[in-house]
GROMACS .gro file of C-alpha atoms in nm:
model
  392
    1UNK     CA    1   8.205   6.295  11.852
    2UNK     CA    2   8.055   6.640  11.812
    3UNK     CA    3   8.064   6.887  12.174
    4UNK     CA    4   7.717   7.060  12.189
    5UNK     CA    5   7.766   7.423  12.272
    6UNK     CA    6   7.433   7.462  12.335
    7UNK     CA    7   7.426   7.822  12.560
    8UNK     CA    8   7.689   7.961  12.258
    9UNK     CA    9   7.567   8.213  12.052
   10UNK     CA   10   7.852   8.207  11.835
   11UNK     CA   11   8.251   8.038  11.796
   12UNK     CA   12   8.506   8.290  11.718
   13UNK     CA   13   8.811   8.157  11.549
   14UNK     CA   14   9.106   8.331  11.610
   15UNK     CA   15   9.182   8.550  11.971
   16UNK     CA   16   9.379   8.793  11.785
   17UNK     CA   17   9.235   9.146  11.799
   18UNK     CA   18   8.974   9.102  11.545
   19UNK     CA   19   8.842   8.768  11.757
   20UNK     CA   20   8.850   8.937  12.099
   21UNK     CA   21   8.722   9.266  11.976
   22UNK     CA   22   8.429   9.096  11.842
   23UNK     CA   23   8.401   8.877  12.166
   24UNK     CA   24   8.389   9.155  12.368
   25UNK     CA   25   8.117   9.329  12.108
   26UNK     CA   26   7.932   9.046  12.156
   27UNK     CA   27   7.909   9.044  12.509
   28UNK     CA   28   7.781   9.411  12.538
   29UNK     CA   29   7.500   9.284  12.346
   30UNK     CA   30   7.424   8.980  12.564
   31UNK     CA   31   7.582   8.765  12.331
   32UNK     CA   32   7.789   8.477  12.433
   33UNK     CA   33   8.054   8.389  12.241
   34UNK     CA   34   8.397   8.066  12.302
   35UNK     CA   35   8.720   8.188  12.094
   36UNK     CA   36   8.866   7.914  11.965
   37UNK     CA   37   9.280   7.952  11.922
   38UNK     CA   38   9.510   7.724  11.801
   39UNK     CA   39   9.828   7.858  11.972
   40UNK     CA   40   9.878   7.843  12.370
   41UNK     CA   41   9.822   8.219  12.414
   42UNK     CA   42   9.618   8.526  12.281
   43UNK     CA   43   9.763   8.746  12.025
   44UNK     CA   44  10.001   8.472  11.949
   45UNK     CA   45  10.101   8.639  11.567
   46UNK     CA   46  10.178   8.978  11.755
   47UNK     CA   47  10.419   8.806  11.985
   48UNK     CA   48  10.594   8.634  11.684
   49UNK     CA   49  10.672   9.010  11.500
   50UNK     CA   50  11.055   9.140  11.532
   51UNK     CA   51  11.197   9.317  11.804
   52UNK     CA   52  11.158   9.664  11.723
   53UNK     CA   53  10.800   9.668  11.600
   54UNK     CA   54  10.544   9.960  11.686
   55UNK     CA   55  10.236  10.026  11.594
   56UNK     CA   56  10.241  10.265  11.286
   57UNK     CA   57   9.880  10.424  11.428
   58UNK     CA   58   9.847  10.623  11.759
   59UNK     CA   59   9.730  10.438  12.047
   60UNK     CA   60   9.417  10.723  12.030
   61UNK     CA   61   9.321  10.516  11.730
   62UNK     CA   62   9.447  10.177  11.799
   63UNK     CA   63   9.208  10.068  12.113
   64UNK     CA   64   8.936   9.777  12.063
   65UNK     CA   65   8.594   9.847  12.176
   66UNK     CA   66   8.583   9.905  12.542
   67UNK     CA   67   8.881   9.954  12.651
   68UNK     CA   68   9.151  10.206  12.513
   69UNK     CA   69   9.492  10.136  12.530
   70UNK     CA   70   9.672  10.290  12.818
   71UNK     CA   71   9.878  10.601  12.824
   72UNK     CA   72  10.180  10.468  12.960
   73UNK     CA   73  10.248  10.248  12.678
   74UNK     CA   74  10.307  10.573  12.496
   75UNK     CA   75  10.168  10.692  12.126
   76UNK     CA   76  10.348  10.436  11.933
   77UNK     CA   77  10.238  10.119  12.130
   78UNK     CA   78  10.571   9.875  12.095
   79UNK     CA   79  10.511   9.533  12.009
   80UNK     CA   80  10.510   9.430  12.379
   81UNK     CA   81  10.316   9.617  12.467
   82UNK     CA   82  10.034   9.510  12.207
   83UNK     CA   83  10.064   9.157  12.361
   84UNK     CA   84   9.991   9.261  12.717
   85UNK     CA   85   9.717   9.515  12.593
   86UNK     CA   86   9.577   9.221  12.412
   87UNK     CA   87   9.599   8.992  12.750
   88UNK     CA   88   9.437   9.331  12.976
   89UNK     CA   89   9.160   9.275  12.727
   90UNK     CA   90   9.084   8.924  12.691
   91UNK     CA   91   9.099   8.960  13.102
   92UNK     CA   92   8.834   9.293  13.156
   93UNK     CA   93   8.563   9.199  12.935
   94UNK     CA   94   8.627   8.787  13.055
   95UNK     CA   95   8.607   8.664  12.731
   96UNK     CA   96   8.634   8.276  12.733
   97UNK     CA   97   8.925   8.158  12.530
   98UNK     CA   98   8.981   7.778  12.414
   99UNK     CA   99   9.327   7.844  12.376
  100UNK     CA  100   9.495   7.513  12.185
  101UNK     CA  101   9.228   7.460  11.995
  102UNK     CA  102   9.296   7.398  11.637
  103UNK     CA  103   8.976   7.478  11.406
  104UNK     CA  104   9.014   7.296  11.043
  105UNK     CA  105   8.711   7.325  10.863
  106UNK     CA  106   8.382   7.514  10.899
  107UNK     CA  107   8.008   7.390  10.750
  108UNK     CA  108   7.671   7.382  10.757
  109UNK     CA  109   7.526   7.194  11.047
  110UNK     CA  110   7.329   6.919  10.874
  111UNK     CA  111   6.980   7.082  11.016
  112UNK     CA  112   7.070   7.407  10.789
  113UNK     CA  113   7.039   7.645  11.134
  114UNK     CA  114   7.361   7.645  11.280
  115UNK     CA  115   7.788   7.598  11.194
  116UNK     CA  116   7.968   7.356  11.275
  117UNK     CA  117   8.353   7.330  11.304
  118UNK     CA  118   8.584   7.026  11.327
  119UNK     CA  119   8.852   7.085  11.570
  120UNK     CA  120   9.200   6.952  11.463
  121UNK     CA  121   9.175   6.652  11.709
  122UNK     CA  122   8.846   6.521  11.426
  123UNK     CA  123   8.574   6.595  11.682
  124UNK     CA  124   8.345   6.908  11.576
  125UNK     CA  125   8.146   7.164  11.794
  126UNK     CA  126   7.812   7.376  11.703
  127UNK     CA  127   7.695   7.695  11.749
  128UNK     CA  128   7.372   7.900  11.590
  129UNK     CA  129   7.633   8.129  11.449
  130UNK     CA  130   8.087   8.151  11.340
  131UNK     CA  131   8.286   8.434  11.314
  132UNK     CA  132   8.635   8.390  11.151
  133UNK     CA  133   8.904   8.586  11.271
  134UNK     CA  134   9.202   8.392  11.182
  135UNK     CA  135   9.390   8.739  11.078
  136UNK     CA  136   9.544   8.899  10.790
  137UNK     CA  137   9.886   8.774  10.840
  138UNK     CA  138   9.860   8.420  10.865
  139UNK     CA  139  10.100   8.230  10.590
  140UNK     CA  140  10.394   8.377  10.457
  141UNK     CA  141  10.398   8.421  10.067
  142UNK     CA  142  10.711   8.337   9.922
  143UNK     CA  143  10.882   8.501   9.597
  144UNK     CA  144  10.798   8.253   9.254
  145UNK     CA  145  11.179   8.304   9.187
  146UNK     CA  146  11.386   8.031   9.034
  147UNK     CA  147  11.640   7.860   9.233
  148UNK     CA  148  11.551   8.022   9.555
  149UNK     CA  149  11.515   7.728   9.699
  150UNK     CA  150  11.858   7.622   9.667
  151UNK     CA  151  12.044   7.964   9.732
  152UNK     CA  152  12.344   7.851   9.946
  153UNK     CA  153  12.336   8.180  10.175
  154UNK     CA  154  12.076   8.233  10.448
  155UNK     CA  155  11.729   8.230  10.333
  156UNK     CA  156  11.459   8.447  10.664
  157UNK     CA  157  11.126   8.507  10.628
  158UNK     CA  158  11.001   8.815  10.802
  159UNK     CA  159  10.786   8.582  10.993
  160UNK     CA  160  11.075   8.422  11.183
  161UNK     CA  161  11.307   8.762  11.236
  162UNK     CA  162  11.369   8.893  11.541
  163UNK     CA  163  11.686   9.134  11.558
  164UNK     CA  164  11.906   9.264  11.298
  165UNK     CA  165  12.198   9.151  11.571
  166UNK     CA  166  12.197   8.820  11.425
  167UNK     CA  167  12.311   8.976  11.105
  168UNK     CA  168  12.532   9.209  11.231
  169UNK     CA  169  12.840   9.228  10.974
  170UNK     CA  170  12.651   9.069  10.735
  171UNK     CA  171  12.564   9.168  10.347
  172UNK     CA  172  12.229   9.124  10.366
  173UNK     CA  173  11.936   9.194  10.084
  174UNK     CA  174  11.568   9.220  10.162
  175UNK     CA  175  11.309   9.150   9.975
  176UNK     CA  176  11.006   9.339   9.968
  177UNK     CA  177  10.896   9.697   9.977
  178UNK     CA  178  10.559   9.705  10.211
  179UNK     CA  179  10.618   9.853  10.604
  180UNK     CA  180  10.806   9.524  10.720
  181UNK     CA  181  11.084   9.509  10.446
  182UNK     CA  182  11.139   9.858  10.478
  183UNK     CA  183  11.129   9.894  10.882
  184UNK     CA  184  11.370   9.540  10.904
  185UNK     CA  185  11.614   9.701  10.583
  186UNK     CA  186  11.676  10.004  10.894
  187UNK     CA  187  11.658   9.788  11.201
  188UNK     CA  188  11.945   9.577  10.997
  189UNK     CA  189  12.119   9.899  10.908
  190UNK     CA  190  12.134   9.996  11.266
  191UNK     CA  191  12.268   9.682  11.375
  192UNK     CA  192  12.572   9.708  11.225
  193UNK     CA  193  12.511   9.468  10.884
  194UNK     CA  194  12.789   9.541  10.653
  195UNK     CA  195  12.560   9.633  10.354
  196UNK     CA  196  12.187   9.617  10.282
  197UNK     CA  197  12.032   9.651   9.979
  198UNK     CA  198  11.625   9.657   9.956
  199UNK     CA  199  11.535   9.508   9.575
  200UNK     CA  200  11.263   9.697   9.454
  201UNK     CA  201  10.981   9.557   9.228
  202UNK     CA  202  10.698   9.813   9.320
  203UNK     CA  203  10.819  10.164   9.394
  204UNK     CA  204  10.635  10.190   9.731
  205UNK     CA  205  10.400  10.540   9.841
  206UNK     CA  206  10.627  10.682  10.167
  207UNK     CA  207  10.456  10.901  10.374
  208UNK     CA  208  10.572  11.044  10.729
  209UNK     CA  209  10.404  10.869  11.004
  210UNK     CA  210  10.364  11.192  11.136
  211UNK     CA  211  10.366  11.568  11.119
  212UNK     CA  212  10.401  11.701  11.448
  213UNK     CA  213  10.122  11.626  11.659
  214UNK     CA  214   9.916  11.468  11.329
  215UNK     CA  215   9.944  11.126  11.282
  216UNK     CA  216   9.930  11.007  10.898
  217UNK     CA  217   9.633  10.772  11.048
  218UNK     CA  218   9.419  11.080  11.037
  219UNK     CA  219   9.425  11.159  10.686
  220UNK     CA  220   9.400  10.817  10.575
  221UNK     CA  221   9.050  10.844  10.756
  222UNK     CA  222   9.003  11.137  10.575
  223UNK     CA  223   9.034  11.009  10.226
  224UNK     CA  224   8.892  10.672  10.232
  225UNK     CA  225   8.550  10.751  10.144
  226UNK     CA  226   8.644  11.010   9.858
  227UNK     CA  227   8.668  10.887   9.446
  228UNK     CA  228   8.972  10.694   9.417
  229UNK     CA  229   9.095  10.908   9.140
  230UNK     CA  230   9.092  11.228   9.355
  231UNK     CA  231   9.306  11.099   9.610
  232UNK     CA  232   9.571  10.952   9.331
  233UNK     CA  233   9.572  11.273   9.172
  234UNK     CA  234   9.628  11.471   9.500
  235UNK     CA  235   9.900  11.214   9.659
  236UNK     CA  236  10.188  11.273   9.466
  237UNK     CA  237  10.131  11.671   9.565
  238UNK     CA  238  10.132  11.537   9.940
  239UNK     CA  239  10.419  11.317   9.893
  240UNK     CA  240  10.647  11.607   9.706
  241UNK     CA  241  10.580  11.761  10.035
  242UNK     CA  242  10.661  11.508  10.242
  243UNK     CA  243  10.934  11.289  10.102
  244UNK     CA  244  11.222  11.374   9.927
  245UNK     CA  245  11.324  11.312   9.585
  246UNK     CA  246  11.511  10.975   9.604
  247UNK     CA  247  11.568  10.879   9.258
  248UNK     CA  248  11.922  10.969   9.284
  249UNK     CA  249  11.924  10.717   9.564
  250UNK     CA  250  11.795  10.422   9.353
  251UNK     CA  251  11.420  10.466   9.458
  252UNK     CA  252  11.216  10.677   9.225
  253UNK     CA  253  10.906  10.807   9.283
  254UNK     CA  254  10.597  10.589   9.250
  255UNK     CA  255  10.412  10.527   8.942
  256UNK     CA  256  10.120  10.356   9.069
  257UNK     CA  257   9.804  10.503   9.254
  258UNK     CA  258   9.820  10.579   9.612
  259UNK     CA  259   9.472  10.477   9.650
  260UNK     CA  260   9.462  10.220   9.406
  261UNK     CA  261   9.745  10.023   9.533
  262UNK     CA  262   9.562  10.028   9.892
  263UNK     CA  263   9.224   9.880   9.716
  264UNK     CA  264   9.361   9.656   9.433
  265UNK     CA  265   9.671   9.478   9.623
  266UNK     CA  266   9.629   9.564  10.024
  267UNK     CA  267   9.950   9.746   9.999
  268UNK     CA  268   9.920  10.121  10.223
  269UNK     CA  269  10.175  10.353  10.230
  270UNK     CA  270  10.510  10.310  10.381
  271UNK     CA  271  10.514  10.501  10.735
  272UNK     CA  272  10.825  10.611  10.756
  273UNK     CA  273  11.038  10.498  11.088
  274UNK     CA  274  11.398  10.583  10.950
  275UNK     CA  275  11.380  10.461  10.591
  276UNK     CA  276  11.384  10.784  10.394
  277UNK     CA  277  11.707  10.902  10.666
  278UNK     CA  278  11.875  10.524  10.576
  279UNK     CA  279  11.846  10.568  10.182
  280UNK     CA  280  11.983  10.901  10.154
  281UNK     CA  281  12.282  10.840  10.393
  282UNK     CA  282  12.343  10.534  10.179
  283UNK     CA  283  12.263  10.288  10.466
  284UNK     CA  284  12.007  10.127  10.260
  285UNK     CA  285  12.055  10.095   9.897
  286UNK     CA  286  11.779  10.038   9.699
  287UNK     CA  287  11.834   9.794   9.386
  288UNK     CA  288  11.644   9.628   9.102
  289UNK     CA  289  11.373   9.364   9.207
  290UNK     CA  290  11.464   8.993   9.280
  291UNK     CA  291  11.475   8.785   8.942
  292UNK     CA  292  11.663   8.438   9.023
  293UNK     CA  293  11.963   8.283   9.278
  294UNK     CA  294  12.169   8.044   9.123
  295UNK     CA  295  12.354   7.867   9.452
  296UNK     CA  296  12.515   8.178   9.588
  297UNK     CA  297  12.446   8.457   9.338
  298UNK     CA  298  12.141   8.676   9.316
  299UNK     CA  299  12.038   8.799   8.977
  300UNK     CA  300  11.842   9.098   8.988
  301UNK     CA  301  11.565   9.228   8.712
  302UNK     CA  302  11.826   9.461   8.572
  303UNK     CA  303  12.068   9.187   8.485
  304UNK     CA  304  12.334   9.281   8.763
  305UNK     CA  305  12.447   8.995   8.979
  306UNK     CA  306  12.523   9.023   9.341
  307UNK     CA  307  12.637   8.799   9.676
  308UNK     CA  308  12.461   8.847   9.969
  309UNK     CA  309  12.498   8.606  10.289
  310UNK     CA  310  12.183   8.640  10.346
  311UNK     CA  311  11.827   8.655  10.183
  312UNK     CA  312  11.547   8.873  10.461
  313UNK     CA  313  11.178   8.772  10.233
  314UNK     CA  314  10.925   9.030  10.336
  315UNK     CA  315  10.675   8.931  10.090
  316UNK     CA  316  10.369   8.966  10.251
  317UNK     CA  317  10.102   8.717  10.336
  318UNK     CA  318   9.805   8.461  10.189
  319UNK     CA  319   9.565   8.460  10.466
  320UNK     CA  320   9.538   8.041  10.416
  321UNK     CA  321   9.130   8.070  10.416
  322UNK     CA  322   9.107   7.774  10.147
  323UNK     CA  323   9.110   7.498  10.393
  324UNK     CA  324   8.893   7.626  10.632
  325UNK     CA  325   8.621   7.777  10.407
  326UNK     CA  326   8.726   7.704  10.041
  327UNK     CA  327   8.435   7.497   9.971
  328UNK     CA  328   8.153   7.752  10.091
  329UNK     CA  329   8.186   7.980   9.798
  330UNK     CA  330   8.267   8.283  10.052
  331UNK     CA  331   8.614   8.374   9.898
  332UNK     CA  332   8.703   8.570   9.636
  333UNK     CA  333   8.998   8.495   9.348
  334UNK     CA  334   9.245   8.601   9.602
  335UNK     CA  335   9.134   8.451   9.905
  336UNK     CA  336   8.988   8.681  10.076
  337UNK     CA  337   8.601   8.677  10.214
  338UNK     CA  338   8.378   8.813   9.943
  339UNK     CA  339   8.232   9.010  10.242
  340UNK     CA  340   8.331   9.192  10.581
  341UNK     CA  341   8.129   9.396  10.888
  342UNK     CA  342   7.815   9.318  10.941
  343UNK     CA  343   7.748   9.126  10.607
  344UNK     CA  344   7.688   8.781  10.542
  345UNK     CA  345   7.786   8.645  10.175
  346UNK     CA  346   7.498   8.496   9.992
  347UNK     CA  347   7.404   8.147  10.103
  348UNK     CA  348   7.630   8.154  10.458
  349UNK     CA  349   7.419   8.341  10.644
  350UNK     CA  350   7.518   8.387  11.027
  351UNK     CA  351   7.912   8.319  10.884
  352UNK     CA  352   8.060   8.650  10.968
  353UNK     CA  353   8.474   8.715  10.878
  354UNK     CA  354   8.671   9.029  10.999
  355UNK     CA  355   8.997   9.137  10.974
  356UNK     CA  356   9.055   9.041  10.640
  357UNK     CA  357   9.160   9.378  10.442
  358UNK     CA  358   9.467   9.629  10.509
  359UNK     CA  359   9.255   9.955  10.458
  360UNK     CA  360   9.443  10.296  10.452
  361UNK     CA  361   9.255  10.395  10.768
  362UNK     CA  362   9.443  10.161  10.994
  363UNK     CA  363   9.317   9.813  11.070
  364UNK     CA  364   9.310   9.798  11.444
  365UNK     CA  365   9.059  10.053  11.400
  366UNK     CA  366   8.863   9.932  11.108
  367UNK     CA  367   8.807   9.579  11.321
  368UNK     CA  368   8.706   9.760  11.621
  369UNK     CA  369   8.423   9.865  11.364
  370UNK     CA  370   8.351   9.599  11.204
  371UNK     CA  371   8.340   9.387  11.545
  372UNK     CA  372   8.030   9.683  11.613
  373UNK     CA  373   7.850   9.581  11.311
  374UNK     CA  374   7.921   9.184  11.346
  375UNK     CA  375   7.774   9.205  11.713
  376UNK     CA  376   7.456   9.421  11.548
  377UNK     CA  377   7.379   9.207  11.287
  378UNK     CA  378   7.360   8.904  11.488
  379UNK     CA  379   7.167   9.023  11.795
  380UNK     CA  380   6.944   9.167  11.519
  381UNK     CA  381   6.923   8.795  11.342
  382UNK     CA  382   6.876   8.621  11.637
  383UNK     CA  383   6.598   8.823  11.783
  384UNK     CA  384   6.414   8.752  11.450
  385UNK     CA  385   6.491   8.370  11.470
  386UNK     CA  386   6.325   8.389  11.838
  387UNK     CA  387   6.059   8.578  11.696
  388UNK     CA  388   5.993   8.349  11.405
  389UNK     CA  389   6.042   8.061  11.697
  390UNK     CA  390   5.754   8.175  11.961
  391UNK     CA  391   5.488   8.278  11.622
  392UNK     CA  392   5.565   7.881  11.476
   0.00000   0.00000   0.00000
């Protein structure tokens, strides 16, 4: 059975902020949009982040388009926080959310002028025009280590932790260097888990998520737009500055571009929220990267062996595109759209995706953007189609 949705300009998958920022784009442009979510609430992957979570932009850059985020939830907007903003928002620009609605596949209508999606229940709905917004952090990627599967410890995906109070007194080792394995290696610290190591495969960029009144947001701004090569010869100058030598520590400086590792893997600097304080008191020990478990020993890339109770994988994410839009030709060898904004890749025209990269510049506010130039480009396609409509 296919649901016309004839007075719908467009279907929005996802009512994260990428969905409802482009909803609410949309609507300024007298565009009328349905977000169609899977889970029973908006903003459903911020309210599954750990405990302790805060933005790592200011709120002054963190606000979707028309309607900042308030003061009181302070510069560093906690995780909470996010989720009611996110609510606030869906609520003042009344943006109509099909919340529950599972969205498995998108295609061509079979008149070539419009998308259609089939809903997880096998029925499929139609619109002139789809946006996907199904977010960045959508699967979990799990380490290709042998015998992981069968370590006999405690095996946590950052997905699924909350506190490091549930490990309290634990020996612990995380995996993974990005802004959640280093943020959860402190939160553990704090908690009281009797050791944790961090294992190490790519020496991560650490930068201070702020210098006084200047967030690190700022200069990321600053820098996207110049020559890659500049900015990875003037980092490690910045860094010097910044962070201190921690090679003695375990963690030596990085070897790779700053800039480079932003555009060729996603990966942006480490913000630091305690990490730098927790390796140099010890509190954190950095170690050689994760090679193979064998039941309840960890073998690490250097050859040393070691016993944790407990495995924290903070691996990062596939963004799980394949199902829903494999077949189109619109992703690239990682899985990511070929294309972002305002732009349409070649043969899916009136497809739009957002919130698909990690740029350096902060991604709340690069969607915010993007959402702008998604709600252009389609009032701009659709006035031609209703031009080409009234000359036929």
């Amino acid at each position: 059975m296919t649901r016309p949705s004839a007075t719908v300009d467009a279907h929005i998958i996802g009512a994260g902020p990428a969905g409802l920022a482009t909803a609410a784009a949309m609507r300024r442009r007298g565009l009328r949009s349905v977000v169609l979510e899977r889970a029973d609430s908006v903003g459903s992957s911020w309210r599954a982040h750990y405990d302790r979570l805060h933005l790592h932009t200011p709120r002054e850059l963190s606000g979707l388009p028309g309607l900042p985020i308030p003061k009181e939830m302070g510069r560093w907007v906690a995780r909470d926080d996010v989720v009611r903003y996110l609510e606030l928002y869906a609520a003042h620009h009344e943006i109509h959310v099909r919340l529950g609605t599972q969205v498995s596949r998108v295609d061509r209508s079979a008149d070539g002028a419009s998308w259609t999606l089939t809903l997880g229940d096998g029925t499929t709905t139609t619109a002139p025009y789809a946006v996907v917004a199904t977010g960045f952090n959508h699967t979990p990627r799990e380490p290709d280590v042998p015998g992981l599967q069968g370590f006999s410890g405690e095996v946590v995906l950052a997905r699924h932790y909350r506190s490091g109070a549930a490990h309290a007194g634990r020996d612990v080792l995380v995996v993974g260097t990005g802004n959640t394995g280093t943020e959860l290696a402190v939160d553990l610290a704090e908690h009281g888990a009797k050791r944790v190591r961090l294992a190490v495969r790519t020496v991560p960029h650490i930068l201070r998520r702020n210098r006084g009144p200047i967030a690190a947001q700022y200069t990321g701004i600053a820098v996207r737009r110049l020559p890659t090569s500049l900015v990875d010869r003037v980092a490690p100058f910045v860094e010097r500055l910044q962070t201190p030598d921690l090679s003695d520590r375990g963690l030596p400086r990085p070897d790779t571009g700053l800039l480079t590792r932003v555009e060729r893997d996603n990966a942006i600097p480490v913000q630091d929220v305690g990490i730098i304080d927790a390796i140099r008191s010890g509190a954190v020990e950095p170690v050689a990267a994760l090679a193979a478990v064998d039941a309840d020993t960890v073998v690490l890339s250097d050859g040393s062996r070691i016993r944790p109770d407990v495995l924290v994988l903070a691996t990062g994410y596939e963004q799980g595109l394949e199902p829903l839009l494999g077949h189109l030709g619109v992703l690239d060898r990682t899985g990511r759209p070929v294309e972002r904004g305002g732009r349409t890749a070649r043969g899916a025209s009136g497809l739009w995706y957002t919130g698909y990269t990690n740029p350096i510049s902060g991604m709340l506010r690069e969607i915010s953007i993007d959402a702008r130039k998604i709600a252009l480009a389609m009032a701009l396609r659709k006035r031609r189609e209703m031009t080409a409509a009234r000359s036929a």
